[in-house]
Amino acid sequence: PKMKEDHCLHTALLCLGVLCYSHALTTEKLNHSRPSLHGHHEKGKEGQVLHRSKRGWVWNQFFVIEEYTGPDPVLVGRLHSDIDSGDGNIKYILSGEGAGIIFVIDDKSGNIHATKTLDREERAQYTLTAQAVDRNTNRPLEPPSEFIVKVQDINDNPPEFLHENYHANVPERSNVGTSVIQVTASDADDPTYGNSAKLVYSILEGQPYFSVEAQTGIIRTALPNMDREAKEEYHVVIQAKDMGGHMGGLSGTTKVTITLTDVNDNPPKFPQSVYQMSVSEAAVPGEEVGRVKAKDPDIGENGLVAYSIIDGDGMDMFEITTDYETQEGVVKLKKTLDYETKKSYSLKVEAANVHIDPKFISNGPFKDTVTVKIAVEDADEPPVFLKPSYIFEVQENAASGTVVGKVHAKDPDAANSAIRYSIDRHTDLERYFVINAEDGNIKTIKALDREEMAWHNISVFAVEVHKQHQEAKVPVAIKVIDVNDNAPKFAAAYEAFVCENARSNQQFITISADDKDDSANGPRFIFSLPPEIIHNPNFTLRDNRDNTASVLVRREGFSRQKQDLYLLPIVISDGGVPPLSSTNTLTIRVCGCDSGGSLLSCNAEAYVLNAGLSTGALIAILACIVILLVIVVLFVTLKRQKKEPLIVFEEEDVRENIITYDDEGGGEEDTEAFDIATLQNPDGINGFMPRKDIKPEYQYLPRPGLRPAPNSVDVDDFINTRIQEADNDPTAPPYDSIQIYGYEGRGSVAGSLSSLESATTDSDLDYDYLQNWGPRFKKLADLYGSKDTFDDDS
């Protein structure tokens, strides 16, 4: 029905526009399109003849209504020149914007028509040029002139908002009339013509919470004390209508989502008045006991709550912190608890907002309190020593079984179980002490030596008799009290030197003492000579009373030749109770000195040699002796290195080794292939050849009857010689070893030694004697034995 009503309204407006246009056109024709007459005379006042001036084009602006949808082209206007006599000789021409396409002109009558529907929102006016020309010659009869065709607006565009949806925020509990947001709509129609673009805003949805100003589109709150906790979001629909909001105007709508932002208008509240909690007495400080939470419907920083303990008998034992992630108060243990001392505690906890809005202070107070009752649970506790640590004293060298001290522990539980004691043997590895398991008395097992260890630090365990897993540990420090059981001694191994020409009462050494005992039983030290030598004619002793003593010469003139060494006993006593003393011997050597007192020599032999040899001569002699010793050592070392074999077979059992000769050469007379002299053993020519496989302890000399074979000797004789040497060599190992046979002899009829087929060749040589050489040559006997033997074997 609404669409039908708008269509009818549009049709009525169109008809009204056509009627107005026809009336305007008639008026325009009557007033502006009357042709002027050329040469027309009029009489003025007083009979004066007036000549009317010639006019060309006479018109005003043309108008055409937009969105015309009639069947015929719309008549825009008519052009007429005063020189047009109506005989058809004048031709009207139209040019410019839209000429020939949108606007056409009748070249005879000058009527202009619009052939297309126009839209003012696309183009509001058109500029055209009209001209009258001679139809036959196209000669311009008048100069061209411009005119404007304006498109007359109709209300064909509804208002449109800049955004389809708007979002806005306003604090909750805002006063009535608080501005929320301004919405703006626009209308494409002509704002200067009629009311087509005159907009009026109204609210369709969102009442009674919000209102909108009709002219500006500003949305404001309409109700007081809107509560976000009751309703947070509102949906408002705003309408913009043209034609000043009257009936027949077009409209557009938009949606506005309005969110109430939070303010701190709600105090925190505990959901219950009392919280019950429990904690074991074995809990350690810092352990969480429980949590409380006050509810605040506000959000963000307006809902932040801080917790504190404001009263109660457990303020010193417990504390509370705020968990800002969960907005909970965390009750924690502050000190250790004892079930046997106090079994329950009470706390008064307060929850307060962190940020308070002064505008809503009247809604306060913004805090709440709750009672927290905490019950302490009994726990099976380990024994507790009466002291955190113990310090005892015992004298050194005390007899075994001496009581050092006593430790005591008790069971803090109500059962008060019996306690047994023991020593941690990791702290008493030498087992100096033992403890009575029943009463905790600590005794010594063996004597203690303060000088060896002045303090003993042990640990004592206390466990419940029926609950072995419950134990306690306490440190025990035992101080060993010093007794005077060490006599003082020389602080160092003193050796004094006195010059032969020393003067009487001349001091030549200062001595000091050392005592292993404590200072109470040590210094001050007293130095003296034994009573039997107190009248010693050579030396005397002076106590310096500062724990040192000086030794002085009593007479003048000492002789190294008579006596070069003196032993002076010195008695040193300490200041202990009772005092201890020891006799220490000071060695005094008589030395030769120069006139200034500098030592030259302290030996009597050196004094005798000094008569014939100077010091420089003695040094030269010693240097020569050292050089000779070095030369002898180097010579012996080089000699030993030459005797070591080139190849030493320590553990390898060398037996039946196969030696391969890859190069047979061209026979014995071939002297170009290689140097045959390298096969000869130079040691074999001159005599005995040393063994290469062992390092003999001594060199065995060949027997006098065995001489080295000369170069002319047959190979058989050469081998026999080597066999006898090997059999009679006591340094030879008791197994087959390498023997070097580097000499082949001359004129040998044997073939190549490298041939493995020599055993099967037709040779006249008889090798049966190899059977008599013993087991060492059994392999050779099998290879080179008689032919019959091979035949038999085959």
Coordinates of N, CA, C and O in Angstrom, one line a residue, residues 528-662:
S528 N 118.7 -20.9 78.2 CA 119.8 -21.0 79.2 C 120.7 -22.2 78.7 O 120.4 -23.0 77.9
L529 N 121.9 -22.2 79.3 CA 122.9 -23.3 79.1 C 122.7 -24.3 80.2 O 122.4 -24.0 81.3
P530 N 123.0 -25.5 79.9 CA 122.9 -26.6 81.0 C 123.9 -26.2 82.1 O 124.9 -25.6 81.9
P531 N 123.6 -26.6 83.3 CA 124.4 -26.3 84.5 C 125.8 -26.8 84.3 O 126.8 -26.1 84.8
E532 N 126.0 -27.9 83.7 CA 127.3 -28.5 83.6 C 128.3 -27.7 82.7 O 129.5 -27.9 82.8
I533 N 127.7 -26.9 81.8 CA 128.6 -26.1 80.9 C 128.3 -24.6 81.0 O 128.6 -23.9 80.1
I534 N 127.8 -24.3 82.1 CA 127.4 -22.9 82.3 C 128.7 -22.0 82.3 O 128.7 -20.8 81.9
H535 N 129.8 -22.6 82.6 CA 131.1 -21.9 82.6 C 131.9 -22.3 81.4 O 133.1 -22.4 81.4
N536 N 131.2 -22.6 80.3 CA 131.9 -22.9 79.0 C 132.9 -21.8 78.6 O 132.5 -20.7 78.5
P537 N 134.1 -22.2 78.4 CA 135.1 -21.1 78.1 C 135.0 -20.6 76.7 O 135.6 -19.6 76.4
N538 N 134.3 -21.2 75.8 CA 134.2 -20.8 74.4 C 133.1 -19.9 74.1 O 133.2 -18.9 73.4
F539 N 131.9 -20.2 74.5 CA 130.7 -19.5 74.2 C 129.8 -19.2 75.4 O 129.9 -19.9 76.4
T540 N 129.0 -18.2 75.3 CA 128.0 -17.9 76.3 C 126.7 -17.5 75.6 O 126.6 -17.2 74.4
L541 N 125.6 -17.5 76.4 CA 124.2 -17.3 75.9 C 123.6 -16.1 76.6 O 123.7 -16.0 77.9
R542 N 122.9 -15.3 75.9 CA 122.2 -14.2 76.5 C 120.7 -14.2 76.0 O 120.4 -14.2 74.9
D543 N 119.8 -14.3 77.1 CA 118.3 -14.3 76.8 C 117.9 -12.9 76.5 O 118.0 -12.0 77.4
N544 N 117.3 -12.7 75.4 CA 116.9 -11.3 75.0 C 115.5 -11.0 75.6 O 115.0 -9.8 75.4
R545 N 114.8 -11.9 76.3 CA 113.5 -11.7 76.9 C 112.4 -11.3 75.9 O 111.5 -10.7 76.2
D546 N 112.6 -11.6 74.6 CA 111.6 -11.4 73.6 C 111.4 -12.7 72.8 O 111.1 -12.7 71.6
N547 N 111.6 -13.9 73.5 CA 111.5 -15.2 72.9 C 112.6 -15.5 71.9 O 112.5 -16.3 71.0
T548 N 113.7 -14.7 72.1 CA 114.9 -15.0 71.3 C 116.1 -14.9 72.2 O 116.0 -14.4 73.4
A549 N 117.2 -15.5 71.8 CA 118.5 -15.5 72.5 C 119.6 -15.3 71.6 O 119.6 -15.7 70.4
S550 N 120.7 -14.7 72.1 CA 121.9 -14.4 71.3 C 123.0 -15.3 71.8 O 123.2 -15.4 73.0
V551 N 123.8 -15.8 70.9 CA 125.0 -16.6 71.3 C 126.3 -15.7 71.0 O 126.4 -15.2 69.9
L552 N 127.2 -15.6 72.0 CA 128.3 -14.8 71.9 C 129.6 -15.6 72.1 O 129.6 -16.6 72.7
V553 N 130.7 -15.0 71.6 CA 132.0 -15.6 71.8 C 132.6 -15.2 73.1 O 132.6 -14.0 73.4
R554 N 133.1 -16.1 73.9 CA 133.6 -15.8 75.2 C 135.1 -15.5 75.2 O 135.6 -14.6 75.9
R555 N 135.8 -16.1 74.3 CA 137.3 -15.8 74.2 C 137.6 -15.4 72.8 O 136.8 -15.6 71.9
E556 N 138.8 -15.1 72.6 CA 139.3 -14.7 71.3 C 140.2 -15.8 70.8 O 140.9 -16.5 71.5
G557 N 140.2 -15.9 69.4 CA 141.1 -16.8 68.8 C 140.7 -18.3 68.7 O 140.6 -18.9 69.8
F558 N 140.3 -18.7 67.6 CA 139.9 -20.1 67.3 C 140.8 -20.6 66.1 O 141.2 -19.8 65.3
S559 N 141.0 -21.9 66.1 CA 141.9 -22.5 65.1 C 141.1 -23.7 64.5 O 140.7 -24.6 65.2
R560 N 141.0 -23.6 63.2 CA 140.3 -24.8 62.5 C 141.2 -26.0 62.5 O 140.6 -27.1 62.5
Q561 N 142.5 -25.8 62.6 CA 143.3 -27.0 62.6 C 143.2 -27.8 63.9 O 143.3 -29.0 63.9
K562 N 143.0 -27.1 65.0 CA 142.8 -27.7 66.3 C 141.4 -28.3 66.4 O 141.2 -29.4 66.8
Q563 N 140.4 -27.4 66.1 CA 139.0 -27.9 66.2 C 138.1 -27.0 65.3 O 138.1 -25.7 65.5
D564 N 137.5 -27.6 64.4 CA 136.7 -26.8 63.4 C 135.2 -26.9 63.7 O 134.4 -26.3 63.0
L565 N 134.7 -27.7 64.7 CA 133.3 -27.9 65.0 C 133.1 -27.9 66.5 O 133.8 -28.6 67.2
Y566 N 132.0 -27.2 66.9 CA 131.6 -27.1 68.3 C 130.1 -27.4 68.4 O 129.3 -26.9 67.6
L567 N 129.7 -28.2 69.4 CA 128.3 -28.5 69.6 C 127.9 -27.8 71.0 O 128.4 -28.2 72.0
L568 N 127.0 -26.9 70.9 CA 126.6 -26.1 72.1 C 125.2 -26.5 72.5 O 124.2 -26.2 71.8
P569 N 124.9 -27.2 73.6 CA 123.6 -27.5 74.1 C 122.9 -26.3 74.7 O 123.6 -25.6 75.4
I570 N 121.7 -26.1 74.3 CA 120.9 -24.9 74.8 C 119.6 -25.4 75.4 O 118.8 -26.2 74.7
V571 N 119.2 -25.0 76.6 CA 118.0 -25.4 77.2 C 116.9 -24.3 77.0 O 117.2 -23.2 77.3
I572 N 115.7 -24.8 76.5 CA 114.6 -23.8 76.2 C 113.4 -24.3 77.1 O 113.0 -25.4 77.0
S573 N 112.9 -23.4 77.9 CA 111.7 -23.6 78.8 C 110.6 -22.7 78.3 O 110.8 -21.6 77.9
D574 N 109.3 -23.3 78.5 CA 108.1 -22.5 78.1 C 107.5 -21.9 79.4 O 108.0 -22.2 80.5
G575 N 106.4 -21.2 79.2 CA 105.7 -20.6 80.3 C 104.5 -21.3 80.8 O 103.6 -20.7 81.4
G576 N 104.4 -22.6 80.4 CA 103.2 -23.4 80.8 C 103.2 -23.8 82.2 O 104.2 -23.6 83.0
V577 N 102.1 -24.4 82.6 CA 101.9 -25.0 84.0 C 101.5 -26.4 83.8 O 100.4 -26.7 83.4
P578 N 102.4 -27.3 84.3 CA 103.8 -27.0 84.7 C 104.6 -26.7 83.4 O 104.3 -27.2 82.3
P579 N 105.8 -26.0 83.6 CA 106.6 -25.7 82.5 C 107.3 -26.9 81.9 O 107.7 -27.8 82.7
L580 N 107.6 -26.9 80.6 CA 108.3 -27.9 80.0 C 109.5 -27.3 79.3 O 109.5 -26.2 78.9
S581 N 110.6 -28.2 79.2 CA 111.8 -27.7 78.6 C 112.4 -28.8 77.8 O 112.1 -30.0 77.9
S582 N 113.3 -28.3 76.9 CA 114.0 -29.3 76.0 C 115.4 -28.8 75.8 O 115.6 -27.5 75.8
T583 N 116.3 -29.7 75.5 CA 117.7 -29.3 75.2 C 117.9 -29.4 73.7 O 117.7 -30.5 73.2
N584 N 118.4 -28.4 73.1 CA 118.6 -28.4 71.7 C 120.1 -28.1 71.4 O 120.7 -27.3 72.2
T585 N 120.6 -28.7 70.4 CA 122.1 -28.6 70.2 C 122.3 -27.6 69.0 O 121.7 -27.8 67.9
L586 N 123.2 -26.6 69.2 CA 123.5 -25.7 68.2 C 124.9 -26.1 67.7 O 125.9 -26.2 68.4
T587 N 124.9 -26.3 66.3 CA 126.2 -26.6 65.7 C 126.9 -25.3 65.3 O 126.3 -24.5 64.6
I588 N 128.2 -25.2 65.7 CA 129.0 -24.0 65.5 C 130.2 -24.4 64.7 O 131.0 -25.3 65.2
R589 N 130.4 -23.9 63.5 CA 131.6 -24.2 62.7 C 132.6 -23.0 62.8 O 132.2 -21.8 62.8
V590 N 133.9 -23.3 62.8 CA 134.9 -22.3 62.8 C 135.3 -22.1 61.4 O 135.7 -23.1 60.6
C591 N 135.4 -20.9 60.9 CA 135.6 -20.5 59.5 C 136.7 -19.5 59.5 O 136.9 -18.7 60.4
G592 N 137.4 -19.5 58.3 CA 138.3 -18.4 58.1 C 137.6 -17.2 57.5 O 136.8 -17.3 56.6
C593 N 138.0 -16.1 58.0 CA 137.3 -14.8 57.6 C 138.4 -13.8 57.2 O 139.5 -13.9 57.6
D594 N 138.0 -12.8 56.4 CA 138.9 -11.7 56.1 C 138.8 -10.7 57.2 O 138.1 -10.9 58.2
S595 N 139.5 -9.6 57.0 CA 139.6 -8.6 58.1 C 138.3 -7.9 58.3 O 138.0 -7.4 59.4
G596 N 137.4 -8.0 57.3 CA 136.1 -7.4 57.5 C 135.1 -8.3 58.1 O 133.9 -7.9 58.3
G597 N 135.4 -9.5 58.4 CA 134.5 -10.5 59.0 C 133.8 -11.3 58.0 O 132.9 -12.1 58.4
S598 N 134.0 -11.3 56.7 CA 133.4 -12.1 55.7 C 134.0 -13.4 55.6 O 135.2 -13.6 55.7
L599 N 133.1 -14.5 55.5 CA 133.6 -15.9 55.5 C 134.4 -16.1 54.2 O 133.9 -15.8 53.1
L600 N 135.5 -16.9 54.4 CA 136.2 -17.3 53.2 C 136.2 -18.8 53.1 O 135.9 -19.3 52.0
S601 N 136.4 -19.6 54.1 CA 136.4 -21.0 54.1 C 136.1 -21.5 55.5 O 136.5 -20.9 56.5
C602 N 135.4 -22.7 55.5 CA 135.0 -23.3 56.8 C 135.6 -24.7 57.0 O 135.2 -25.4 57.9
N603 N 136.5 -25.2 56.0 CA 137.0 -26.6 56.1 C 138.5 -26.5 56.4 O 139.2 -25.7 55.9
A604 N 138.9 -27.5 57.2 CA 140.3 -27.5 57.6 C 141.2 -28.0 56.4 O 142.3 -27.5 56.2
E605 N 140.7 -28.9 55.5 CA 141.4 -29.3 54.3 C 141.7 -28.1 53.4 O 142.8 -28.0 52.8
A606 N 140.7 -27.3 53.3 CA 140.9 -26.1 52.4 C 141.9 -25.2 53.0 O 142.7 -24.5 52.3
Y607 N 142.1 -25.2 54.3 CA 143.1 -24.4 54.9 C 144.5 -24.9 54.5 O 145.4 -24.1 54.2
V608 N 144.7 -26.2 54.5 CA 146.0 -26.8 54.1 C 146.3 -26.6 52.7 O 147.4 -26.2 52.3
L609 N 145.3 -26.8 51.8 CA 145.5 -26.7 50.3 C 145.8 -25.2 50.0 O 146.4 -24.9 49.0
N610 N 145.4 -24.4 50.8 CA 145.5 -22.9 50.5 C 147.0 -22.5 50.4 O 147.4 -21.6 49.8
A611 N 147.8 -23.4 51.1 CA 149.3 -23.0 51.1 C 149.9 -23.2 49.8 O 150.8 -22.5 49.4
G612 N 149.4 -24.2 49.0 CA 150.1 -24.5 47.7 C 149.3 -24.1 46.5 O 149.8 -23.8 45.5
L613 N 147.9 -24.1 46.6 CA 147.0 -23.8 45.5 C 146.1 -22.7 45.8 O 145.5 -22.6 46.9
S614 N 145.9 -21.9 44.8 CA 144.9 -20.8 45.0 C 143.5 -21.3 44.7 O 143.3 -22.4 44.2
T615 N 142.5 -20.5 45.0 CA 141.2 -20.8 44.8 C 140.9 -21.0 43.3 O 140.2 -21.9 42.8
G616 N 141.4 -20.2 42.4 CA 141.3 -20.3 41.0 C 141.8 -21.6 40.4 O 141.2 -22.2 39.5
A617 N 143.0 -22.1 41.0 CA 143.5 -23.3 40.5 C 142.6 -24.5 40.9 O 142.4 -25.4 40.1
L618 N 142.1 -24.5 42.1 CA 141.1 -25.5 42.5 C 139.9 -25.6 41.6 O 139.5 -26.7 41.2
I619 N 139.4 -24.4 41.2 CA 138.2 -24.4 40.3 C 138.6 -25.0 39.0 O 137.8 -25.7 38.3
A620 N 139.8 -24.6 38.4 CA 140.2 -25.1 37.1 C 140.3 -26.7 37.1 O 139.9 -27.4 36.2
I621 N 140.9 -27.2 38.2 CA 141.0 -28.7 38.4 C 139.7 -29.3 38.4 O 139.4 -30.3 37.7
L622 N 138.7 -28.8 39.1 CA 137.4 -29.4 39.2 C 136.7 -29.3 37.8 O 136.0 -30.2 37.4
A623 N 136.9 -28.2 37.1 CA 136.3 -28.1 35.7 C 136.9 -29.2 34.8 O 136.1 -29.8 34.0
C624 N 138.2 -29.4 34.8 CA 138.8 -30.4 34.0 C 138.2 -31.8 34.3 O 137.9 -32.6 33.4
I625 N 138.1 -32.1 35.6 CA 137.5 -33.4 36.0 C 136.1 -33.6 35.4 O 135.7 -34.6 34.9
V626 N 135.3 -32.5 35.5 CA 133.9 -32.6 35.0 C 133.9 -32.9 33.5 O 133.1 -33.7 33.0
I627 N 134.7 -32.2 32.8 CA 134.8 -32.3 31.3 C 135.2 -33.7 30.9 O 134.6 -34.4 30.0
L628 N 136.1 -34.3 31.6 CA 136.6 -35.7 31.3 C 135.4 -36.7 31.6 O 135.2 -37.6 30.8
L629 N 134.7 -36.4 32.7 CA 133.6 -37.3 33.0 C 132.5 -37.3 31.9 O 132.0 -38.3 31.5
V630 N 132.3 -36.1 31.4 CA 131.3 -35.9 30.3 C 131.7 -36.7 29.0 O 130.9 -37.4 28.4
I631 N 133.0 -36.6 28.7 CA 133.5 -37.2 27.5 C 133.4 -38.7 27.6 O 133.0 -39.5 26.7
V632 N 133.7 -39.3 28.8 CA 133.6 -40.7 29.0 C 132.2 -41.2 28.9 O 131.9 -42.2 28.3
V633 N 131.3 -40.5 29.5 CA 129.8 -40.8 29.4 C 129.4 -40.8 27.9 O 128.7 -41.7 27.5
L634 N 129.7 -39.8 27.1 CA 129.3 -39.8 25.7 C 129.9 -40.9 25.0 O 129.2 -41.6 24.1
F635 N 131.2 -41.3 25.2 CA 131.8 -42.4 24.5 C 131.1 -43.7 24.8 O 130.8 -44.5 23.9
V636 N 130.8 -43.9 26.1 CA 130.1 -45.2 26.4 C 128.7 -45.3 25.8 O 128.3 -46.3 25.3
T637 N 128.0 -44.1 25.8 CA 126.7 -44.1 25.2 C 126.8 -44.4 23.7 O 126.0 -45.2 23.2
L638 N 127.7 -43.8 23.0 CA 127.8 -44.1 21.5 C 128.2 -45.5 21.3 O 127.7 -46.2 20.3
K639 N 129.0 -46.1 22.1 CA 129.5 -47.5 21.9 C 128.3 -48.4 22.1 O 128.2 -49.4 21.4
R640 N 127.5 -48.1 23.0 CA 126.3 -49.0 23.3 C 125.3 -48.9 22.1 O 124.7 -49.9 21.7
Q641 N 125.2 -47.7 21.5 CA 124.2 -47.6 20.4 C 124.7 -48.4 19.2 O 123.9 -48.9 18.4
K642 N 126.0 -48.4 19.0 CA 126.5 -49.2 17.8 C 126.3 -50.7 18.0 O 126.2 -51.4 17.0
K643 N 126.3 -51.2 19.2 CA 126.2 -52.6 19.4 C 124.8 -53.1 19.3 O 124.5 -54.3 19.2
E644 N 123.8 -52.2 19.3 CA 122.4 -52.6 19.2 C 122.1 -53.1 17.8 O 122.5 -52.5 16.9
P645 N 121.4 -54.2 17.6 CA 121.1 -54.8 16.3 C 120.1 -53.8 15.6 O 119.4 -53.0 16.1
L646 N 120.2 -54.0 14.2 CA 119.3 -53.2 13.4 C 117.9 -53.7 13.5 O 116.9 -52.9 13.5
I647 N 117.7 -55.0 13.6 CA 116.3 -55.5 13.8 C 116.3 -56.4 15.0 O 117.1 -57.4 15.0
V648 N 115.5 -56.2 15.9 CA 115.5 -57.0 17.2 C 114.1 -57.7 17.2 O 113.1 -57.0 17.2
F649 N 114.2 -59.0 17.2 CA 113.0 -59.8 17.3 C 112.8 -60.1 18.7 O 113.5 -61.0 19.2
E650 N 111.9 -59.4 19.5 CA 111.8 -59.6 20.9 C 111.0 -60.9 21.2 O 111.4 -61.7 22.0
E651 N 109.8 -60.9 20.6 CA 108.9 -62.0 20.9 C 108.5 -62.8 19.7 O 107.9 -63.8 19.9
E652 N 108.8 -62.3 18.6 CA 108.4 -63.0 17.4 C 109.2 -64.3 17.1 O 110.4 -64.3 17.2
D653 N 108.5 -65.3 16.9 CA 109.1 -66.6 16.7 C 109.4 -66.8 15.2 O 108.5 -67.0 14.4
V654 N 110.7 -66.6 14.8 CA 111.0 -66.6 13.4 C 111.4 -68.0 13.0 O 112.5 -68.5 13.4
R655 N 110.5 -68.7 12.3 CA 110.8 -70.0 11.9 C 110.3 -70.2 10.5 O 109.2 -69.8 10.1
E656 N 111.1 -71.0 9.7 CA 110.7 -71.4 8.4 C 110.2 -70.2 7.6 O 109.1 -70.2 7.0
N657 N 110.9 -69.1 7.6 CA 110.5 -67.9 6.9 C 110.8 -68.1 5.4 O 111.8 -68.6 5.0
I658 N 109.8 -67.7 4.6 CA 110.0 -67.8 3.1 C 110.5 -66.5 2.7 O 109.9 -65.4 2.9
I659 N 111.7 -66.4 2.1 CA 112.3 -65.2 1.5 C 112.1 -65.3 0.0 O 112.6 -66.3 -0.6
T660 N 111.5 -64.3 -0.5 CA 111.2 -64.3 -2.0 C 112.2 -63.4 -2.7 O 112.4 -62.2 -2.2
Y661 N 112.8 -63.8 -3.7 CA 113.6 -63.0 -4.6 C 112.9 -62.8 -5.9 O 112.8 -63.8 -6.7
D662 N 112.4 -61.7 -6.1 CA 111.5 -61.4 -7.3 C 112.4 -61.3 -8.5 O 111.9 -61.5 -9.7

